[in-house]
Amino acid sequence: MRRVQRRVVLQTAVSLAAVATLGGAYAQGKWSAKKPIQLLVPGQAGGMSDILARLVSTAMGTSLGQNIVVENRPGASGTLASVLLTKSAPDGHYLLTASSDTHTVYPHFFNNQNFQPNGHVPVAIISYVPFALAVRKDLDVTKLSDFIALAKSKQLSYSTWGVGTTGQAAMMLLMKAAGIKDMLHVPFTGSAPAIQALMAGQVDAMMGAIPLIAAARANVKPLAVMSRTRSAALPDVPTLEESGLVVNETKEFWVGIMAPPGTPADIVTTVAGEIKKALDQPSVKSRIRELGAIPEYVGPEDFRAVIRKEYDQWQKITRDAGVARQDVK
């Protein structure tokens, strides 16, 4: 009996020593930034991805001891910045604020040999962004059912920030669920000109991120939010389901951080940990909620799974809708 007890004690001691050694090795090998980090944003300044990037990066930079420089590189439906990330060094000093736009929706609208999103390394989701349907102020509708009936009786127009973006994807989901056969898509070069066109009455409707719609509320008419629950930013606006429309697919779109192809696991783990710490700060959480977004950390592996699921989902939706991919040179 004593011999068995001694063996257990020895095995426990060896195990504890091994754990301590691994912990020490991790601490010694933990990546740290050696220079300012460049965070590419595929949209214009003031857009949702831009706002979230600046919120989280400010908190991260303090913790990392290095500045995080946010660089807006809009263009090509958000893929210009993604292409730049692919060409960046995988050393932790180059990151991308990615979204459902670029990595799960766009690939089903375009054949772009320069854009290889599958090579990017998922680091973390930082928030989910629900959308809202808004119409021009003078459109003769007061609720979602009115809009659906009108859209079935004649062709209405809607604005987005580009072909193959989540603005178009969200409207496609609405049209599919409502049985609307056709609407005129009017793409712009960014969310700002898209919402301005709605405010000016140049288009009939828009599916936009809730923060964007909430900020323009005085000049547009929100009809429904595309989210699981009502939004604090638009508390009196019902959800699609409350309005009698069931959408079985994606309710919100994600915004996350990506690293260049080939980025080592220790860098990804470190950056993901800093993102989580930033999102855990009460001030960051409350600010994201005020904007109408949903602060939610999703780590590297689960993030990868989200991308796979959404990619397959949009493949089916766009195929069923008869979307023909356009070649991009």
PDB file of C-alpha atoms in Angstrom, residues 24 48 141 177 224 236-237:
ATOM      1  CA  GLY A  24       7.111  28.766 -18.147  1.00  0.00           C
ATOM      2  CA  MET A  48     -19.748  50.242 -38.348  1.00  0.00           C
ATOM      3  CA  VAL A 141     -46.206  52.675 -45.648  1.00  0.00           C
ATOM      4  CA  ALA A 177     -39.046  35.286 -46.636  1.00  0.00           C
ATOM      5  CA  ALA A 224     -38.410  46.434 -38.623  1.00  0.00           C
ATOM      6  CA  ASP A 236     -39.945  51.061 -30.591  1.00  0.00           C
ATOM      7  CA  VAL A 237     -39.203  49.256 -33.871  1.00  0.00           C
TER       8      VAL A 237
END
